PDB file of C-alpha atoms in Angstrom:
ATOM      1  CA  ASP A   1      48.559 -42.864 -58.823  1.00 64.00           C
ATOM      2  CA  ALA A   2      51.572 -42.996 -61.059  1.00 69.00           C
ATOM      3  CA  LYS A   3      51.367 -40.790 -64.122  1.00 88.00           C
ATOM      4  CA  THR A   4      53.634 -42.934 -66.237  1.00 96.00           C
ATOM      5  CA  THR A   5      53.299 -46.069 -68.326  1.00 96.00           C
ATOM      6  CA  GLN A   6      56.182 -48.463 -68.863  1.00 97.00           C
ATOM      7  CA  PRO A   7      56.509 -51.935 -70.377  1.00 98.00           C
ATOM      8  CA  THR A   8      56.388 -54.637 -67.751  1.00 97.00           C
ATOM      9  CA  SER A   9      59.640 -56.277 -68.744  1.00 97.00           C
ATOM     10  CA  MET A  10      62.479 -56.142 -71.263  1.00 97.00           C
ATOM     11  CA  ASP A  11      65.533 -58.212 -72.090  1.00 97.00           C
ATOM     12  CA  CYS A  12      68.847 -56.878 -73.276  1.00 97.00           C
ATOM     13  CA  ALA A  13      72.045 -58.622 -74.336  1.00 97.00           C
ATOM     14  CA  GLU A  14      75.105 -57.831 -72.280  1.00 97.00           C
ATOM     15  CA  GLY A  15      77.189 -55.116 -73.885  1.00 97.00           C
ATOM     16  CA  ARG A  16      74.347 -53.774 -75.966  1.00 97.00           C
ATOM     17  CA  ALA A  17      72.426 -50.583 -75.345  1.00 97.00           C
ATOM     18  CA  ALA A  18      69.286 -50.898 -73.280  1.00 98.00           C
ATOM     19  CA  ASN A  19      66.519 -48.503 -74.302  1.00 98.00           C
ATOM     20  CA  LEU A  20      63.724 -48.209 -71.769  1.00 98.00           C
ATOM     21  CA  PRO A  21      60.645 -46.261 -72.875  1.00 98.00           C
ATOM     22  CA  CYS A  22      58.221 -44.351 -70.713  1.00 98.00           C
ATOM     23  CA  ASN A  23      54.967 -42.607 -71.568  1.00 97.00           C
ATOM     24  CA  HIS A  24      53.886 -39.599 -69.540  1.00 96.00           C
ATOM     25  CA  SER A  25      51.293 -37.994 -71.783  1.00 95.00           C
ATOM     26  CA  THR A  26      49.690 -35.996 -68.957  1.00 93.00           C
ATOM     27  CA  ILE A  27      52.912 -34.425 -67.723  1.00 94.00           C
ATOM     28  CA  SER A  28      52.581 -30.818 -66.604  1.00 90.00           C
ATOM     29  CA  GLY A  29      54.857 -27.979 -67.581  1.00 89.00           C
ATOM     30  CA  ASN A  30      56.552 -27.836 -64.203  1.00 87.00           C
ATOM     31  CA  GLU A  31      57.104 -31.568 -63.842  1.00 91.00           C
ATOM     32  CA  TYR A  32      60.451 -33.244 -64.235  1.00 92.00           C
ATOM     33  CA  VAL A  33      61.035 -36.789 -65.459  1.00 94.00           C
ATOM     34  CA  TYR A  34      63.033 -38.879 -62.985  1.00 94.00           C
ATOM     35  CA  TRP A  35      64.468 -42.357 -63.434  1.00 96.00           C
ATOM     36  CA  TYR A  36      65.353 -44.660 -60.584  1.00 96.00           C
ATOM     37  CA  ARG A  37      66.230 -48.328 -60.493  1.00 97.00           C
ATOM     38  CA  GLN A  38      65.888 -50.958 -57.823  1.00 97.00           C
ATOM     39  CA  ILE A  39      68.124 -53.960 -57.689  1.00 96.00           C
ATOM     40  CA  HIS A  40      66.609 -56.886 -55.854  1.00 90.00           C
ATOM     41  CA  SER A  41      66.226 -56.335 -52.101  1.00 88.00           C
ATOM     42  CA  GLN A  42      67.841 -52.902 -52.162  1.00 94.00           C
ATOM     43  CA  GLY A  43      66.547 -49.355 -51.942  1.00 95.00           C
ATOM     44  CA  PRO A  44      65.962 -47.444 -55.179  1.00 96.00           C
ATOM     45  CA  GLN A  45      68.960 -45.780 -56.774  1.00 94.00           C
ATOM     46  CA  TYR A  46      68.775 -42.450 -58.570  1.00 92.00           C
ATOM     47  CA  ILE A  47      69.827 -42.551 -62.210  1.00 95.00           C
ATOM     48  CA  ILE A  48      68.992 -39.298 -63.952  1.00 94.00           C
ATOM     49  CA  HIS A  49      66.356 -36.622 -64.334  1.00 92.00           C
ATOM     50  CA  GLY A  50      65.417 -33.923 -66.825  1.00 93.00           C
ATOM     51  CA  LEU A  51      62.835 -31.320 -67.731  1.00 93.00           C
ATOM     52  CA  LYS A  52      62.865 -30.950 -71.494  1.00 92.00           C
ATOM     53  CA  ASN A  53      66.435 -31.167 -72.701  1.00 89.00           C
ATOM     54  CA  ASN A  54      68.245 -34.432 -73.193  1.00 95.00           C
ATOM     55  CA  GLU A  55      70.519 -35.299 -70.290  1.00 96.00           C
ATOM     56  CA  THR A  56      73.563 -37.522 -69.920  1.00 97.00           C
ATOM     57  CA  ASN A  57      75.599 -38.605 -66.940  1.00 96.00           C
ATOM     58  CA  GLU A  58      78.007 -41.395 -66.127  1.00 95.00           C
ATOM     59  CA  MET A  59      75.204 -43.909 -65.766  1.00 95.00           C
ATOM     60  CA  ALA A  60      72.784 -43.181 -68.574  1.00 98.00           C
ATOM     61  CA  SER A  61      71.250 -40.834 -71.087  1.00 98.00           C
ATOM     62  CA  LEU A  62      67.731 -39.470 -70.975  1.00 98.00           C
ATOM     63  CA  ILE A  63      65.977 -38.551 -74.186  1.00 98.00           C
ATOM     64  CA  ILE A  64      62.773 -36.538 -73.792  1.00 97.00           C
ATOM     65  CA  THR A  65      60.529 -35.957 -76.802  1.00 96.00           C
ATOM     66  CA  GLU A  66      59.843 -32.405 -77.861  1.00 95.00           C
ATOM     67  CA  ASP A  67      56.236 -32.581 -76.666  1.00 95.00           C
ATOM     68  CA  ARG A  68      57.494 -34.114 -73.389  1.00 96.00           C
ATOM     69  CA  LYS A  69      54.874 -36.845 -73.545  1.00 96.00           C
ATOM     70  CA  SER A  70      57.405 -39.629 -73.539  1.00 97.00           C
ATOM     71  CA  SER A  71      61.020 -40.321 -72.766  1.00 97.00           C
ATOM     72  CA  THR A  72      63.631 -43.031 -73.148  1.00 98.00           C
ATOM     73  CA  LEU A  73      66.320 -44.039 -70.719  1.00 98.00           C
ATOM     74  CA  ILE A  74      69.408 -45.375 -72.442  1.00 98.00           C
ATOM     75  CA  LEU A  75      72.021 -47.538 -70.766  1.00 98.00           C
ATOM     76  CA  PRO A  76      74.751 -47.440 -73.427  1.00 97.00           C
ATOM     77  CA  HIS A  77      76.511 -50.694 -72.590  1.00 96.00           C
ATOM     78  CA  ALA A  78      74.368 -52.876 -70.369  1.00 97.00           C
ATOM     79  CA  THR A  79      76.063 -55.229 -67.933  1.00 97.00           C
ATOM     80  CA  LEU A  80      74.673 -58.034 -65.822  1.00 97.00           C
ATOM     81  CA  ARG A  81      74.712 -55.674 -62.841  1.00 96.00           C
ATOM     82  CA  ASP A  82      72.186 -53.468 -64.609  1.00 97.00           C
ATOM     83  CA  THR A  83      69.518 -56.116 -64.143  1.00 98.00           C
ATOM     84  CA  ALA A  84      66.894 -54.327 -62.056  1.00 98.00           C
ATOM     85  CA  VAL A  85      63.446 -52.750 -62.048  1.00 98.00           C
ATOM     86  CA  TYR A  86      63.571 -49.313 -63.635  1.00 98.00           C
ATOM     87  CA  TYR A  87      61.064 -46.683 -62.580  1.00 97.00           C
ATOM     88  CA  CYS A  88      60.107 -43.618 -64.594  1.00 97.00           C
ATOM     89  CA  ILE A  89      58.506 -40.968 -62.385  1.00 95.00           C
ATOM     90  CA  VAL A  90      57.228 -37.461 -63.020  1.00 93.00           C
ATOM     91  CA  ARG A  91      57.448 -34.981 -60.201  1.00 89.00           C
ATOM     92  CA  PRO A  92      56.670 -31.287 -59.898  1.00 82.00           C
ATOM     93  CA  ASN A  93      59.519 -28.904 -59.390  1.00 71.00           C
ATOM     94  CA  SER A  94      57.869 -27.233 -56.415  1.00 69.00           C
ATOM     95  CA  GLY A  95      57.247 -28.541 -52.946  1.00 71.00           C
ATOM     96  CA  ASN A  96      59.276 -31.170 -51.134  1.00 78.00           C
ATOM     97  CA  THR A  97      57.073 -33.935 -52.459  1.00 83.00           C
ATOM     98  CA  PRO A  98      57.674 -37.676 -52.399  1.00 88.00           C
ATOM     99  CA  LEU A  99      58.100 -39.836 -55.455  1.00 90.00           C
ATOM    100  CA  VAL A 100      55.099 -41.877 -56.536  1.00 91.00           C
ATOM    101  CA  PHE A 101      56.248 -45.172 -57.990  1.00 94.00           C
ATOM    102  CA  GLY A 102      54.484 -47.067 -60.745  1.00 93.00           C
ATOM    103  CA  LYS A 103      55.163 -50.677 -61.582  1.00 94.00           C
ATOM    104  CA  GLY A 104      58.341 -49.998 -63.533  1.00 97.00           C
ATOM    105  CA  THR A 105      60.102 -52.112 -66.129  1.00 98.00           C
ATOM    106  CA  ARG A 106      61.979 -55.221 -65.120  1.00 97.00           C
ATOM    107  CA  LEU A 107      65.148 -55.218 -67.219  1.00 98.00           C
ATOM    108  CA  SER A 108      66.991 -58.499 -67.539  1.00 98.00           C
ATOM    109  CA  VAL A 109      70.485 -58.282 -68.981  1.00 98.00           C
ATOM    110  CA  ILE A 110      71.448 -61.580 -70.500  1.00 97.00           C
ATOM    111  CA  ALA A 111      74.985 -62.851 -70.999  1.00 94.00           C
TER     112      ALA A 111
ATOM    113  CA  GLY B   1      75.703 -38.577 -53.633  1.00 66.00           C
ATOM    114  CA  ALA B   2      74.055 -38.130 -50.274  1.00 76.00           C
ATOM    115  CA  VAL B   3      73.774 -41.171 -48.019  1.00 89.00           C
ATOM    116  CA  VAL B   4      70.707 -42.443 -46.221  1.00 94.00           C
ATOM    117  CA  SER B   5      71.163 -45.375 -43.871  1.00 96.00           C
ATOM    118  CA  GLN B   6      68.600 -47.665 -42.303  1.00 97.00           C
ATOM    119  CA  HIS B   7      68.886 -49.953 -39.321  1.00 96.00           C
ATOM    120  CA  PRO B   8      68.284 -52.793 -38.950  1.00 97.00           C
ATOM    121  CA  SER B   9      68.633 -54.240 -42.436  1.00 96.00           C
ATOM    122  CA  TRP B  10      66.430 -57.121 -41.467  1.00 96.00           C
ATOM    123  CA  VAL B  11      64.493 -58.136 -38.394  1.00 97.00           C
ATOM    124  CA  ILE B  12      62.408 -61.106 -37.375  1.00 97.00           C
ATOM    125  CA  CYS B  13      59.934 -60.702 -34.554  1.00 96.00           C
ATOM    126  CA  LYS B  14      57.069 -62.487 -32.935  1.00 96.00           C
ATOM    127  CA  SER B  15      53.490 -61.483 -33.562  1.00 97.00           C
ATOM    128  CA  GLY B  16      52.320 -58.856 -31.098  1.00 96.00           C
ATOM    129  CA  THR B  17      55.690 -57.276 -30.484  1.00 97.00           C
ATOM    130  CA  SER B  18      56.833 -53.837 -31.633  1.00 97.00           C
ATOM    131  CA  VAL B  19      59.727 -53.145 -33.945  1.00 97.00           C
ATOM    132  CA  LYS B  20      61.594 -49.872 -34.462  1.00 97.00           C
ATOM    133  CA  ILE B  21      63.342 -49.016 -37.718  1.00 98.00           C
ATOM    134  CA  GLU B  22      65.764 -46.102 -37.882  1.00 97.00           C
ATOM    135  CA  CYS B  23      66.481 -43.914 -40.880  1.00 96.00           C
ATOM    136  CA  ARG B  24      69.477 -41.603 -40.782  1.00 96.00           C
ATOM    137  CA  SER B  25      70.789 -39.075 -43.233  1.00 93.00           C
ATOM    138  CA  LEU B  26      74.532 -39.440 -42.779  1.00 92.00           C
ATOM    139  CA  ASP B  27      75.922 -36.401 -44.556  1.00 89.00           C
ATOM    140  CA  PHE B  28      73.049 -33.966 -44.818  1.00 88.00           C
ATOM    141  CA  GLN B  29      70.125 -32.609 -42.885  1.00 89.00           C
ATOM    142  CA  ALA B  30      66.563 -33.307 -43.894  1.00 88.00           C
ATOM    143  CA  THR B  31      63.482 -31.605 -42.555  1.00 86.00           C
ATOM    144  CA  THR B  32      61.366 -34.158 -44.338  1.00 89.00           C
ATOM    145  CA  MET B  33      61.761 -37.885 -44.771  1.00 93.00           C
ATOM    146  CA  PHE B  34      59.456 -40.293 -46.530  1.00 95.00           C
ATOM    147  CA  TRP B  35      58.596 -43.852 -45.552  1.00 97.00           C
ATOM    148  CA  TYR B  36      57.640 -46.468 -48.115  1.00 97.00           C
ATOM    149  CA  ARG B  37      56.540 -50.080 -47.881  1.00 97.00           C
ATOM    150  CA  GLN B  38      57.069 -52.732 -50.525  1.00 97.00           C
ATOM    151  CA  PHE B  39      55.447 -56.144 -50.630  1.00 95.00           C
ATOM    152  CA  PRO B  40      57.001 -58.956 -52.697  1.00 92.00           C
ATOM    153  CA  LYS B  41      56.881 -58.374 -56.447  1.00 90.00           C
ATOM    154  CA  GLN B  42      55.099 -55.064 -55.971  1.00 94.00           C
ATOM    155  CA  SER B  43      56.159 -51.469 -56.298  1.00 94.00           C
ATOM    156  CA  LEU B  44      56.961 -49.060 -53.494  1.00 96.00           C
ATOM    157  CA  MET B  45      53.961 -47.586 -51.743  1.00 96.00           C
ATOM    158  CA  LEU B  46      54.237 -44.327 -49.842  1.00 96.00           C
ATOM    159  CA  MET B  47      53.189 -44.743 -46.237  1.00 97.00           C
ATOM    160  CA  ALA B  48      53.858 -41.399 -44.642  1.00 96.00           C
ATOM    161  CA  THR B  49      55.788 -38.163 -44.689  1.00 94.00           C
ATOM    162  CA  SER B  50      57.912 -37.558 -41.637  1.00 91.00           C
ATOM    163  CA  ASN B  51      58.374 -33.915 -40.632  1.00 88.00           C
ATOM    164  CA  GLU B  52      61.077 -32.814 -38.226  1.00 87.00           C
ATOM    165  CA  GLY B  53      59.563 -31.380 -35.076  1.00 85.00           C
ATOM    166  CA  SER B  54      55.966 -32.018 -36.039  1.00 88.00           C
ATOM    167  CA  LYS B  55      53.499 -34.811 -36.664  1.00 90.00           C
ATOM    168  CA  ALA B  56      53.858 -37.127 -39.593  1.00 93.00           C
ATOM    169  CA  THR B  57      51.412 -37.078 -42.451  1.00 94.00           C
ATOM    170  CA  TYR B  58      49.993 -40.494 -43.304  1.00 96.00           C
ATOM    171  CA  GLU B  59      48.684 -41.733 -46.611  1.00 96.00           C
ATOM    172  CA  GLN B  60      45.128 -42.950 -46.859  1.00 95.00           C
ATOM    173  CA  GLY B  61      44.743 -46.427 -45.464  1.00 94.00           C
ATOM    174  CA  VAL B  62      47.869 -46.329 -43.311  1.00 96.00           C
ATOM    175  CA  GLU B  63      47.078 -46.570 -39.593  1.00 94.00           C
ATOM    176  CA  LYS B  64      48.923 -43.859 -37.710  1.00 93.00           C
ATOM    177  CA  ASP B  65      48.509 -45.642 -34.388  1.00 95.00           C
ATOM    178  CA  LYS B  66      50.090 -48.768 -35.784  1.00 96.00           C
ATOM    179  CA  PHE B  67      52.954 -47.161 -37.655  1.00 97.00           C
ATOM    180  CA  LEU B  68      54.407 -44.585 -35.282  1.00 96.00           C
ATOM    181  CA  ILE B  69      56.773 -42.103 -36.859  1.00 95.00           C
ATOM    182  CA  ASN B  70      59.087 -39.829 -34.935  1.00 92.00           C
ATOM    183  CA  HIS B  71      61.382 -37.268 -36.559  1.00 91.00           C
ATOM    184  CA  ALA B  72      63.164 -35.835 -33.558  1.00 84.00           C
ATOM    185  CA  SER B  73      66.200 -34.410 -35.338  1.00 91.00           C
ATOM    186  CA  LEU B  74      67.240 -33.261 -38.774  1.00 90.00           C
ATOM    187  CA  THR B  75      69.135 -36.498 -39.384  1.00 93.00           C
ATOM    188  CA  LEU B  76      66.950 -39.167 -37.813  1.00 95.00           C
ATOM    189  CA  SER B  77      63.459 -40.498 -38.376  1.00 95.00           C
ATOM    190  CA  THR B  78      62.121 -43.671 -36.807  1.00 96.00           C
ATOM    191  CA  LEU B  79      59.262 -45.931 -37.799  1.00 97.00           C
ATOM    192  CA  THR B  80      57.826 -48.169 -35.095  1.00 97.00           C
ATOM    193  CA  VAL B  81      55.532 -50.984 -36.131  1.00 97.00           C
ATOM    194  CA  THR B  82      53.410 -51.596 -33.061  1.00 97.00           C
ATOM    195  CA  SER B  83      51.787 -54.931 -32.250  1.00 96.00           C
ATOM    196  CA  ALA B  84      53.172 -56.407 -35.426  1.00 96.00           C
ATOM    197  CA  HIS B  85      51.267 -59.114 -37.251  1.00 96.00           C
ATOM    198  CA  PRO B  86      52.345 -61.395 -40.105  1.00 96.00           C
ATOM    199  CA  GLU B  87      50.593 -59.157 -42.637  1.00 96.00           C
ATOM    200  CA  ASP B  88      52.991 -56.363 -41.626  1.00 97.00           C
ATOM    201  CA  SER B  89      55.869 -58.393 -43.004  1.00 97.00           C
ATOM    202  CA  SER B  90      57.320 -56.236 -45.737  1.00 97.00           C
ATOM    203  CA  PHE B  91      60.317 -54.270 -46.994  1.00 97.00           C
ATOM    204  CA  TYR B  92      60.328 -50.811 -45.410  1.00 98.00           C
ATOM    205  CA  ILE B  93      62.318 -48.071 -47.133  1.00 98.00           C
ATOM    206  CA  CYS B  94      62.960 -44.489 -46.120  1.00 97.00           C
ATOM    207  CA  SER B  95      64.101 -41.600 -48.261  1.00 95.00           C
ATOM    208  CA  ALA B  96      65.171 -38.009 -47.891  1.00 91.00           C
ATOM    209  CA  ARG B  97      66.183 -34.974 -49.878  1.00 82.00           C
ATOM    210  CA  PRO B  98      69.027 -32.781 -48.590  1.00 79.00           C
ATOM    211  CA  GLY B  99      68.114 -29.613 -46.708  1.00 64.00           C
ATOM    212  CA  THR B 100      64.810 -27.949 -47.319  1.00 58.00           C
ATOM    213  CA  GLY B 101      65.382 -28.088 -51.009  1.00 54.00           C
ATOM    214  CA  VAL B 102      62.517 -28.935 -53.220  1.00 54.00           C
ATOM    215  CA  THR B 103      64.466 -29.888 -56.307  1.00 60.00           C
ATOM    216  CA  GLY B 104      66.896 -32.641 -57.004  1.00 67.00           C
ATOM    217  CA  GLU B 105      66.917 -36.303 -56.411  1.00 76.00           C
ATOM    218  CA  LEU B 106      65.528 -38.179 -53.453  1.00 87.00           C
ATOM    219  CA  PHE B 107      67.997 -40.519 -51.755  1.00 91.00           C
ATOM    220  CA  PHE B 108      66.860 -43.872 -50.436  1.00 95.00           C
ATOM    221  CA  GLY B 109      68.031 -46.081 -47.619  1.00 96.00           C
ATOM    222  CA  GLU B 110      68.991 -49.690 -48.135  1.00 96.00           C
ATOM    223  CA  GLY B 111      65.662 -50.868 -46.799  1.00 97.00           C
ATOM    224  CA  SER B 112      64.664 -52.899 -43.748  1.00 97.00           C
ATOM    225  CA  ARG B 113      63.062 -56.280 -44.212  1.00 97.00           C
ATOM    226  CA  LEU B 114      60.587 -57.134 -41.477  1.00 97.00           C
ATOM    227  CA  THR B 115      59.359 -60.669 -40.980  1.00 97.00           C
ATOM    228  CA  VAL B 116      56.656 -61.223 -38.380  1.00 97.00           C
ATOM    229  CA  LEU B 117      56.178 -64.809 -37.268  1.00 96.00           C
TER     230      LEU B 117
END
């Protein structure tokens, strides 16, 4: 079972920042937070991951609370092509384990 | 990033026939690959873990005799849906992580959409 809770859906205006929350209150000390997204009829695409520090790359920023029980994925300037289902996943940092997907958040970017 | 490719992208077959789906890691080697299945408007469900040179490990409820997995090389895993039925119609996705590494992101194929008539 997925160890994360995300809102079912969100809307965001094009050009604005999209902030996607995720709760992972039972996260263990050795578990990372991963974010993936899936555009319709495609395989999931990696976005970003982190352990406890905030992370930023060319796609997004990841803000993890100090107690690590929740995080927020930020798409700084959402475009129509960012419309997708976004999955927040926690995964241990040991063992070549698969990702267990929850239901994710369906983000709709609106023009 | 690393590239995982699936073939075919989509396939339509008659009930009772078998269908093979290939998953290749194009620019890295993977001792382990994972197979997922996704029904419409649902999330990805892990079906099995494919191990190079050994038997696959199946998740509870997934029939190993129906979904045959072969991982004959470090860059290729195949999923064969045997005696397919309409309820097997789904989006099948494979994934892999470079090398024997245990950290880092998992890369996914483009998916293969199976429709059984």
